[in-house]
CSV table of C-alpha atoms in Angstrom, one decimal:
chain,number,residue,atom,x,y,z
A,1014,UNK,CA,-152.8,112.8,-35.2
A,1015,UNK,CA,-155.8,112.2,-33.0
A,1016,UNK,CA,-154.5,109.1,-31.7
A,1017,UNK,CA,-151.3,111.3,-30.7
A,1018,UNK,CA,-153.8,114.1,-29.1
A,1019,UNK,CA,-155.8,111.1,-27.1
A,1020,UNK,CA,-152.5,110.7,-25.7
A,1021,UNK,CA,-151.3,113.8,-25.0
A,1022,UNK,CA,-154.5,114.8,-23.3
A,1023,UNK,CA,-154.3,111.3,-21.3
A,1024,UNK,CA,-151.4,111.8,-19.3
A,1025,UNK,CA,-151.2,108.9,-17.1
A,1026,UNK,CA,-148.8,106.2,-18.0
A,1027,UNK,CA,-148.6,102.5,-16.5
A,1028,UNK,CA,-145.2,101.3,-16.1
A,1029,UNK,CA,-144.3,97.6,-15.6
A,1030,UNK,CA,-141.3,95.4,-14.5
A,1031,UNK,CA,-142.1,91.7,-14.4
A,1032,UNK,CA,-139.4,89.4,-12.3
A,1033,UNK,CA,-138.9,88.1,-9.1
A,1034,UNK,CA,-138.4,90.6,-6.2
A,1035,UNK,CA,-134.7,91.4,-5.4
A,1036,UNK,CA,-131.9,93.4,-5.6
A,1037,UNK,CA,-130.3,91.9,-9.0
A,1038,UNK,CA,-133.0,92.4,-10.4
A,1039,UNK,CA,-132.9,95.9,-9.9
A,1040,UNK,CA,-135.9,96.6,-7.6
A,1041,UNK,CA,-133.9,99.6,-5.8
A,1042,UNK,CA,-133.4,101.4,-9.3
A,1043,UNK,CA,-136.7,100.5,-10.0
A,1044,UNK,CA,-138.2,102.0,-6.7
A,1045,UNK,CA,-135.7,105.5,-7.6
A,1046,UNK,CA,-137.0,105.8,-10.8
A,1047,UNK,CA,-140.9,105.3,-9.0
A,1048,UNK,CA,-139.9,108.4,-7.2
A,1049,UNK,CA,-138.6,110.5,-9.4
A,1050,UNK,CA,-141.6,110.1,-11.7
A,1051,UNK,CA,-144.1,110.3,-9.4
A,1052,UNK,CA,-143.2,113.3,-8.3
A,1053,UNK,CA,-142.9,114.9,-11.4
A,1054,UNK,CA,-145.9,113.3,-13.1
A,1055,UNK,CA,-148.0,112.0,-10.0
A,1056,UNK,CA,-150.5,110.2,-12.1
A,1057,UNK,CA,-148.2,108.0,-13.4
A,1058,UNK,CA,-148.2,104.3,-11.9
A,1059,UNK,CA,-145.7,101.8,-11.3
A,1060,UNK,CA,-146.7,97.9,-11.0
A,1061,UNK,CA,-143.8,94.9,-9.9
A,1062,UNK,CA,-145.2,91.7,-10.7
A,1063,UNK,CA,-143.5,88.7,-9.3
A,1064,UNK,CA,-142.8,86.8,-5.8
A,1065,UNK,CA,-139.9,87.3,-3.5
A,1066,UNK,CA,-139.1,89.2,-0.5
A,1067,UNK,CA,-139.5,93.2,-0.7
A,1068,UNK,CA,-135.5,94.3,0.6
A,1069,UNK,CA,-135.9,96.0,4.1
A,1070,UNK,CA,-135.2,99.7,4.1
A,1071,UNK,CA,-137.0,100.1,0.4
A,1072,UNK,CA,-139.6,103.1,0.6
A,1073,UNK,CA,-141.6,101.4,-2.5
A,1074,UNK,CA,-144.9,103.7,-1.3
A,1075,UNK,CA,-144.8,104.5,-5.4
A,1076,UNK,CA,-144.8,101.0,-6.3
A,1077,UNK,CA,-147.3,98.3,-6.4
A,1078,UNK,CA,-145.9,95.3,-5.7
A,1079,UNK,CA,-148.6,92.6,-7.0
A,1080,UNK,CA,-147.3,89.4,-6.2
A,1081,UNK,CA,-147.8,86.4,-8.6
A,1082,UNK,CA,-150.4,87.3,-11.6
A,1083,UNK,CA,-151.5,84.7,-13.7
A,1084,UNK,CA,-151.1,84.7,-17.3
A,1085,UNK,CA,-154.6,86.4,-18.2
A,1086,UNK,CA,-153.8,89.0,-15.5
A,1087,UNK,CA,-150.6,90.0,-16.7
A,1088,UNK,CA,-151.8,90.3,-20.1
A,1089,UNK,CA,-154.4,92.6,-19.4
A,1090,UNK,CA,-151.9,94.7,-17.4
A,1091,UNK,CA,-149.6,94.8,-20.0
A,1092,UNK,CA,-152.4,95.3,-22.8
A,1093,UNK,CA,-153.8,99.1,-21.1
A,1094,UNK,CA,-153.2,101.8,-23.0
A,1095,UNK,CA,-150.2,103.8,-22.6
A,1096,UNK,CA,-148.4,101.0,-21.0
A,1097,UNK,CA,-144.4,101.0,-20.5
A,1098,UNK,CA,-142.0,97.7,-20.0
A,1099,UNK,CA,-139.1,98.4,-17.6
A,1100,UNK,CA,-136.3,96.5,-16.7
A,1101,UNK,CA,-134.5,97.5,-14.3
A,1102,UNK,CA,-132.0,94.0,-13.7
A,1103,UNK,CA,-128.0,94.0,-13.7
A,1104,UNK,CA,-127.9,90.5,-15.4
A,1105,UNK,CA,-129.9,88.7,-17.6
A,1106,UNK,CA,-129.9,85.0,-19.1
A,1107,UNK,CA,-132.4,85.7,-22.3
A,1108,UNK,CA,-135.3,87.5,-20.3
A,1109,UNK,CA,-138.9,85.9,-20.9
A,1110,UNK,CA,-140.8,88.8,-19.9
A,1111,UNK,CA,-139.5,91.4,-22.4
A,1112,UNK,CA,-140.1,88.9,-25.4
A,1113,UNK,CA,-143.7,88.8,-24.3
A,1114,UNK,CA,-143.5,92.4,-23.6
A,1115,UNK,CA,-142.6,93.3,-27.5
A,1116,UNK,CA,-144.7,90.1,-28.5
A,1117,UNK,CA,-148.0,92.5,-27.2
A,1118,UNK,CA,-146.2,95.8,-28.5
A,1119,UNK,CA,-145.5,97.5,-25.6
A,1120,UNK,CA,-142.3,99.4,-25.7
A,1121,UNK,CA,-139.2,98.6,-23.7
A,1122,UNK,CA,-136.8,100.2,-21.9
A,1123,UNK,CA,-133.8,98.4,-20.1
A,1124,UNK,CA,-129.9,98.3,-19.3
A,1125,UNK,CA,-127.7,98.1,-21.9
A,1126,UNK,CA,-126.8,94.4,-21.0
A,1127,UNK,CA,-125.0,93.0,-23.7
A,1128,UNK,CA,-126.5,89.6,-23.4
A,1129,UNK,CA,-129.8,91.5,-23.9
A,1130,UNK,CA,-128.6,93.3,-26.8
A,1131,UNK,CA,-127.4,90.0,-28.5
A,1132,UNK,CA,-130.7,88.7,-27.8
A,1133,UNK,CA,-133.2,91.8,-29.2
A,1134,UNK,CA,-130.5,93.8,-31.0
A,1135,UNK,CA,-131.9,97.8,-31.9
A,1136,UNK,CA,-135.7,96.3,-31.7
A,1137,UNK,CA,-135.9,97.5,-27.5
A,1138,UNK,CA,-134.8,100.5,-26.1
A,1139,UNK,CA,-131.9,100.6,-23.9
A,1140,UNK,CA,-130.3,103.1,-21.1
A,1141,UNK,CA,-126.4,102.9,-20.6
A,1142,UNK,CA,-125.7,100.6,-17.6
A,1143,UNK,CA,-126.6,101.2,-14.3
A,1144,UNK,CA,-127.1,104.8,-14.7
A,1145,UNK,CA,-130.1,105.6,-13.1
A,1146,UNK,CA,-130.1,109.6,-14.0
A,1147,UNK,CA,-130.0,108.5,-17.5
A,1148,UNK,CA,-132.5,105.8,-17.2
A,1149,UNK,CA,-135.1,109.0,-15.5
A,1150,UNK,CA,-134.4,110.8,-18.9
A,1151,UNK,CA,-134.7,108.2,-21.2
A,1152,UNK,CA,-138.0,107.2,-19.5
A,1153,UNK,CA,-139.4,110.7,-19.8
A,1154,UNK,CA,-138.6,111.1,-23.5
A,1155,UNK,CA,-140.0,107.5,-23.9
A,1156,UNK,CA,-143.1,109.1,-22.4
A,1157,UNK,CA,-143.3,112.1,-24.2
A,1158,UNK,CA,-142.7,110.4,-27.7
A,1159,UNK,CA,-144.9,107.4,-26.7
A,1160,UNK,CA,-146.5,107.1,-30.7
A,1161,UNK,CA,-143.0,106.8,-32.2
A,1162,UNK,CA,-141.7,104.2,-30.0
A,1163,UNK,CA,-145.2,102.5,-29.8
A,1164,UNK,CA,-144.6,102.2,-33.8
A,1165,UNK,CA,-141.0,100.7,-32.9
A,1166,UNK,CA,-142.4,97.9,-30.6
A,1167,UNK,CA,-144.5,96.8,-33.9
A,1168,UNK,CA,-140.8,96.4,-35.5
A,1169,UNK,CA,-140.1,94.4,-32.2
A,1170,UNK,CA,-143.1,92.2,-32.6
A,1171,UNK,CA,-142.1,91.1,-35.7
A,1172,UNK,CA,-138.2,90.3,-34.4
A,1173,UNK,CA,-139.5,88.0,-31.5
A,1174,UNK,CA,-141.8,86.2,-33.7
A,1175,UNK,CA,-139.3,85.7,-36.4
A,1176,UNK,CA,-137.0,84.4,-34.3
A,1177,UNK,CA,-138.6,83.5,-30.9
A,1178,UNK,CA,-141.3,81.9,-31.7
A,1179,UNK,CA,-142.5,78.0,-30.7
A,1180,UNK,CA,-141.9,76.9,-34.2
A,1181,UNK,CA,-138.4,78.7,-34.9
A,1182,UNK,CA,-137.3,77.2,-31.1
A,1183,UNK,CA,-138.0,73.7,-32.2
A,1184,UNK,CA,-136.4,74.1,-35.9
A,1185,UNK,CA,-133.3,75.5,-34.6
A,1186,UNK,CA,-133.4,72.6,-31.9
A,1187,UNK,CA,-133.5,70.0,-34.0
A,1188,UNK,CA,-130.9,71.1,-36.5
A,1189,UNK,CA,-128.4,71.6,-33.6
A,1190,UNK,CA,-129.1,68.1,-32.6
A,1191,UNK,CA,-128.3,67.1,-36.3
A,1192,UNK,CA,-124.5,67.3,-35.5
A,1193,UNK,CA,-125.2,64.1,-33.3
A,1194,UNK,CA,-126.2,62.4,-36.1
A,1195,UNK,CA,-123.2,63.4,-37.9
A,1196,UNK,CA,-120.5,62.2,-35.4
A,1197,UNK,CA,-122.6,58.9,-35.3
A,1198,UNK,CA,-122.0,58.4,-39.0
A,1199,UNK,CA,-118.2,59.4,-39.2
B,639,UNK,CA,-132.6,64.7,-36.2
B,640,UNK,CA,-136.3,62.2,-36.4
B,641,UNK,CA,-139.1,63.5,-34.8
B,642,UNK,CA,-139.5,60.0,-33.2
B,643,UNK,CA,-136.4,60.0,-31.1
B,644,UNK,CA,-137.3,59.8,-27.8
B,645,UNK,CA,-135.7,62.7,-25.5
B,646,UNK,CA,-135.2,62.3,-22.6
B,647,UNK,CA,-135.0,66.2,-20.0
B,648,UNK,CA,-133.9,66.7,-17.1
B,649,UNK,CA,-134.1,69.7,-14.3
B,650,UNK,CA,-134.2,70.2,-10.1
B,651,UNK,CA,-137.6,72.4,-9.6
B,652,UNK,CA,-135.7,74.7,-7.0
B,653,UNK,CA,-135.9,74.2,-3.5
B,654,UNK,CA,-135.5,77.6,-2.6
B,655,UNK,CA,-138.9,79.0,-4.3
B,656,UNK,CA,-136.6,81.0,-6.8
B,657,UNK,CA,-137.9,79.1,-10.2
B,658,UNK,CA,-135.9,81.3,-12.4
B,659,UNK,CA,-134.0,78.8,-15.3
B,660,UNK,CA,-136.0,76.0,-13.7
B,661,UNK,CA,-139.1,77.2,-15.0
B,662,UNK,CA,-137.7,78.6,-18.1
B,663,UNK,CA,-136.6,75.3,-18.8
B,664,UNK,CA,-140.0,73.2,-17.8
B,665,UNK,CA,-141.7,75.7,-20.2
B,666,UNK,CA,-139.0,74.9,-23.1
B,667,UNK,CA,-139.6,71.0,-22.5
B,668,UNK,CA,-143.6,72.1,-22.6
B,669,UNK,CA,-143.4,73.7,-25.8
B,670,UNK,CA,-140.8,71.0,-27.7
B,671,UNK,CA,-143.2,68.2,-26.2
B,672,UNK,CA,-145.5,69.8,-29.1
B,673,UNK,CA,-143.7,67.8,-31.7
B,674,UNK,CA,-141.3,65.6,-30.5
B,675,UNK,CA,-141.2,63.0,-28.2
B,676,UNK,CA,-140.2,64.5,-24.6
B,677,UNK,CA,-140.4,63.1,-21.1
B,678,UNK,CA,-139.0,64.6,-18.0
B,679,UNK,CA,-137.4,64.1,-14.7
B,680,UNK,CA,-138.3,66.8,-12.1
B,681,UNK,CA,-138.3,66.3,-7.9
B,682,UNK,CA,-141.5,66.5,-6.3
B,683,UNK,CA,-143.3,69.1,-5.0
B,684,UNK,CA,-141.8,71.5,-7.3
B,685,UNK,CA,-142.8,74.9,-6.4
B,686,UNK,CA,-142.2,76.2,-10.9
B,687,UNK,CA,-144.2,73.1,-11.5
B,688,UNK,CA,-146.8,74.5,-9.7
B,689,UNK,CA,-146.8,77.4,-10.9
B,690,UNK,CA,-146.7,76.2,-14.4
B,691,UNK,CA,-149.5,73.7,-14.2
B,692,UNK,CA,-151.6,76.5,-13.3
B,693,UNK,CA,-151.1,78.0,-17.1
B,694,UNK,CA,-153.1,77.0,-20.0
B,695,UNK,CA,-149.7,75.9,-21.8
B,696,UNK,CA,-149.2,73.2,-19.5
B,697,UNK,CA,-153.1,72.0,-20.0
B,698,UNK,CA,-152.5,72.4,-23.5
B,699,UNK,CA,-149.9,69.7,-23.7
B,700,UNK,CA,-149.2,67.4,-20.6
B,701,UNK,CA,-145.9,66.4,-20.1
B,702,UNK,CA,-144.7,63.0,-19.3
B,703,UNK,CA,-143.1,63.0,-15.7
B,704,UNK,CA,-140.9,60.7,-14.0
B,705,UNK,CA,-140.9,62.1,-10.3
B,706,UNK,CA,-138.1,61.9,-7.2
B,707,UNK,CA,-138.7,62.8,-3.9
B,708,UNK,CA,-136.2,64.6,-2.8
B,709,UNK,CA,-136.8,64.5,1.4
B,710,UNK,CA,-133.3,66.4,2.7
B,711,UNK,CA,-133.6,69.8,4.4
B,712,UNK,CA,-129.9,70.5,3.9
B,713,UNK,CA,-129.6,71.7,-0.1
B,714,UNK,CA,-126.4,69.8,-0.1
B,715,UNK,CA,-128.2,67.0,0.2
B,716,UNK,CA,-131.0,67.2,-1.4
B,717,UNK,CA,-128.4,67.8,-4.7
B,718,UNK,CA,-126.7,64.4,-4.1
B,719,UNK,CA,-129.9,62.7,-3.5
B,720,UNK,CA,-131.5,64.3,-6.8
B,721,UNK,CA,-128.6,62.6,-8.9
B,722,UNK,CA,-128.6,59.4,-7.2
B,723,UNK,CA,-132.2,58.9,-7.6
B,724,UNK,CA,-132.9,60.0,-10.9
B,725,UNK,CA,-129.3,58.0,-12.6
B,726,UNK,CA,-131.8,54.9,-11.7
B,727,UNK,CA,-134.1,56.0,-14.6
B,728,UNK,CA,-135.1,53.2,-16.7
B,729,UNK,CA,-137.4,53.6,-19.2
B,730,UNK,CA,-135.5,53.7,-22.9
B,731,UNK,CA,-134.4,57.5,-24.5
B,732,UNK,CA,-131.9,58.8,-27.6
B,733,UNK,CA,-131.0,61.7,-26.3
B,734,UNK,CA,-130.7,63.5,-22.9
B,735,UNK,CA,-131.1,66.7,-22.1
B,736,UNK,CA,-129.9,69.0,-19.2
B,737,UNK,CA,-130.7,71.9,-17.5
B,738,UNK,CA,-127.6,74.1,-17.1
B,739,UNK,CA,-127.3,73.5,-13.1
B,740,UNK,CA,-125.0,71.6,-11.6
B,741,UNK,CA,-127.2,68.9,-9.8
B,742,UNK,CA,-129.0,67.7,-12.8
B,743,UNK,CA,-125.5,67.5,-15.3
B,744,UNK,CA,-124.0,65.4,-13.2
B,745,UNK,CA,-127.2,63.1,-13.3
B,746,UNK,CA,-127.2,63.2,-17.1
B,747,UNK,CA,-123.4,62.7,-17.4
B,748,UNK,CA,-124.1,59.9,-15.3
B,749,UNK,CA,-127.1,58.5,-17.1
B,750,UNK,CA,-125.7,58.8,-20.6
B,751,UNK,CA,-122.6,57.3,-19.5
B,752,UNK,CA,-124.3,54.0,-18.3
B,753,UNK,CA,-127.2,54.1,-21.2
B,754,UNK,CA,-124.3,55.1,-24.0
B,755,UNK,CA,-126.6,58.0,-25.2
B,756,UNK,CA,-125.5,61.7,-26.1
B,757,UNK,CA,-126.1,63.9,-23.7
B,758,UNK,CA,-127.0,67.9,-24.4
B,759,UNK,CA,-127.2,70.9,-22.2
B,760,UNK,CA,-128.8,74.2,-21.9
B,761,UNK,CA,-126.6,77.3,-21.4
B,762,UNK,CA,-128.3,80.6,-19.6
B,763,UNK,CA,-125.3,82.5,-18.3
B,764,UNK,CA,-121.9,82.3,-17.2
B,765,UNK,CA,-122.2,84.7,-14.1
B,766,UNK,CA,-120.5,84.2,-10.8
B,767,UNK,CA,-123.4,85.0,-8.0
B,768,UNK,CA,-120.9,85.8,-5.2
B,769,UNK,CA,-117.1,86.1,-5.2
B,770,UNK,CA,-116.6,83.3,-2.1
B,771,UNK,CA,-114.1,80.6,-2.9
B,772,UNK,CA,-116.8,78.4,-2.8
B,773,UNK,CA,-119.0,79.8,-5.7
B,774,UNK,CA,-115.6,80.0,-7.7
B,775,UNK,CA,-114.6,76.4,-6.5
B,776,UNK,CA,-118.4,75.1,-7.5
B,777,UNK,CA,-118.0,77.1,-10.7
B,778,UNK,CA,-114.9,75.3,-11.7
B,779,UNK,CA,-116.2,71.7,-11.4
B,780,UNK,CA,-119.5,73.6,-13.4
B,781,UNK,CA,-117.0,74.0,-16.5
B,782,UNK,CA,-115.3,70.7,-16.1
B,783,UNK,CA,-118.5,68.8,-17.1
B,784,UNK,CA,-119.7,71.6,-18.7
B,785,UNK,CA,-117.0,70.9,-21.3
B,786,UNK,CA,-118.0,67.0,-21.7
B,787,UNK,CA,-121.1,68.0,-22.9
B,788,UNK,CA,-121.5,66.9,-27.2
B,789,UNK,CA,-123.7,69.6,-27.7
B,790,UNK,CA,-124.2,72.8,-26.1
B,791,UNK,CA,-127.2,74.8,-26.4
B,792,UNK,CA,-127.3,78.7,-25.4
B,793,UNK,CA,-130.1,81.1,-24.5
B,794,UNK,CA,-128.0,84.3,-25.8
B,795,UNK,CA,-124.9,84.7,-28.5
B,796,UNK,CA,-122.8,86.8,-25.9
B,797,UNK,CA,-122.4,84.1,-23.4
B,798,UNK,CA,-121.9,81.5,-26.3
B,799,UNK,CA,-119.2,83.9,-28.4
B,800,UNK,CA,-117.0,84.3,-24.9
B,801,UNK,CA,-117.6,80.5,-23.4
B,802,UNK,CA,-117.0,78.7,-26.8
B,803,UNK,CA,-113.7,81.1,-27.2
B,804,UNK,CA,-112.5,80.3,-23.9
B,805,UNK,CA,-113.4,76.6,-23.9
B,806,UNK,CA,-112.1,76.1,-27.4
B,807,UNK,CA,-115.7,74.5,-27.7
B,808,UNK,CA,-116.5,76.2,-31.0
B,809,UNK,CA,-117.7,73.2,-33.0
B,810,UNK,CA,-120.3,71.9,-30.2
B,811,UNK,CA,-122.0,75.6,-29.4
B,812,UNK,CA,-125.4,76.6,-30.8
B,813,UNK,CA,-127.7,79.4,-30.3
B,814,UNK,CA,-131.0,78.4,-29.6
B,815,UNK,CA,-132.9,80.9,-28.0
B,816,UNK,CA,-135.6,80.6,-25.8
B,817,UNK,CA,-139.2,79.4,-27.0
B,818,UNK,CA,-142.2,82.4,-26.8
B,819,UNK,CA,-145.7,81.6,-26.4
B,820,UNK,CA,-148.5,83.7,-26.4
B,821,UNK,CA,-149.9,84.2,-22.8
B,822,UNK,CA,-152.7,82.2,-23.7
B,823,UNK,CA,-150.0,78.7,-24.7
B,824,UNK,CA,-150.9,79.2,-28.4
B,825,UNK,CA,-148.7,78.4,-31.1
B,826,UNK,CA,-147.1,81.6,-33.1
């Protein structure tokens, strides 16, 4: 209960997409939902954190754009209190970044991709896709509910490591190279 | 599958500073070098090399690298000259494993074809960046070695359900994943 007062009385969140700069990655939703935010909550503050080219005509005056961080530098921006993951991109491969997001238990919010949702399953919180009005809501109730959904990202932890980690890559690796073995033989 | 088999990965470091899958996959080769026994081919000057030398999971384990210097300002080029220098690769390996770009399959097609060695490859996505008869033309050839691959890894089930059903490729599909390390290169 204090821990839900602390936050309650702190007010300011820190929200964080990590990939290159452009438009498939969503930067122009991101930048919207910057807006919107900031002008309802104006001590809220967005970070980008990758290289690439800022699109011209993007009024990203609510955005930080960092540039590259290195690894301890993104891990203390993504280890503040009352820190949000957002992605924002149309297409993703397996995304990195919100792996290591739920690996330091900071909740997640993203399209509905469905290559993400093979990857992370219910463990992340999704947004239907491309819709940016419900992305704004979803954020804000993410925000307002931040101990519950803090509590999730534990559950989340737990599902990368299970399945993500160094070890569990190499295992599953190595048994999928096993059917060489068995063509070899027959 | 012996830990002792020598495996041998190959990747272009991207020429147009986007390191996306590039670096994905140097990171992957990084973190299986832990315990097996992994070298790489990669051109020089690699701008994801870079980057990932400056991280404490590349000091952690150093990689052994077989370099090409790739000189062409035309990417074109530079893609033909990436597989004709690295097919001249001579030290021994078991296996050989690709990146999922085009460049670098048709250099391990090649080299397991000449060294009689299985050849694998790493699956990200299946997208089509831009809808110009080109990208669909470069897409198709993509597939047709694609599909000579004996084993295909993938990064996520969705891509792998709707490849393998289209490609009928069912019995040579696996999910694998991507590898997560602790910001700091430590083990989980």
């Amino acid at each position: 209960m204090v821990y839900q007062y602390v936050i309650i009385m702190a007010k300011s969140f820190n929200y964080i997409s990590l990939s290159s700069v452009s438009i498939p990655k969503g930067v122009f939703d991101y930048v919207e939902l910057a807006n919107k935010i900031v002008y309802k909550y104006p001590s809220d503050k967005f970070y980008w954190i990758g290289t690439g080219d800022i699109p011209k005509g993007l009024d990203g005056r609510n955005v930080c754009f960092t540039g590259f961080l290195n690894e301890k530098e993104k891990k203390r921006m993504l280890t503040k209190s009352n820190t949000i993951f957002l992605n924002c991109s149309h297409f993703e491969g397996f995304s990195v970044p919100i792996a290591e997001a739920c690996l330091l238990k900071v909740p997640v919010l993203c399209y509905k991709l469905p290559e993400l949702y093979a990857t992370y399953g219910p463990h992340i919180n999704y947004v239907n896709c491309y819709n940016s009005n419900e992305f704004f809501k979803c954020l804000e109730l993410l925000r307002k509910n931040f101990v519950i959904y803090k509590e999730k990202a534990v559950l989340a932890r737990r599902f990368v490591i299970e399945n993500y980690s160094a070890h569990k890559f190499t295992s599953k690796f190595m048994n999928s190279l096993e059917v060489l073995n068995e063509r070899r033989i027959k | 599958m012996q830990k002792n088999k020598r495996i041998l990965c190959i990747t272009t470091d991207p020429f147009d500073k986007i390191q996306g899958y590039s670096l994905e996959f140097q990171r992957m080769v990084l973190i299986l070098n832990k315990e097996l026994n992994v070298s790489l081919i990669l051109n020089k000057r690699g701008y994801s090399y870079k980057s990932l030398r400056k991280t404490s999971l590349y000091k952690s384990e150093e990689l052994l690298c077989h370099f090409i210097r790739v000189d062409s300002s035309n990417y074109f080029i530079k893609g033909i000259e990436f597989v004709f220098k690295s097919i001249h690769y001579k030290k021994p390996f078991d296996v050989i494993l690709s990146n999922g770009e085009l460049p670098e399959m048709i250099a391990s097609t090649i080299l397991s074809t000449l060294k009689k060695k299985p050849r694998v490859v790493v699956v990200y996505d299946d997208y089509i960046r831009t809808g110009g008869i080109s990208t669909k033309f470069i897409n198709a050839i993509w597939i047709l070695i694609l599909a000579r691959f004996d084993v295909l890894l993938f990064v996520n089930r969705h891509t792998m359900s709707k490849m393998a059903k289209s490609l009928s490729l069912q019995d040579r599909c696996y999910f694998i994943g991507l590898p997560i390390c602790d910001n700091h290169g430590k083990k989980l």
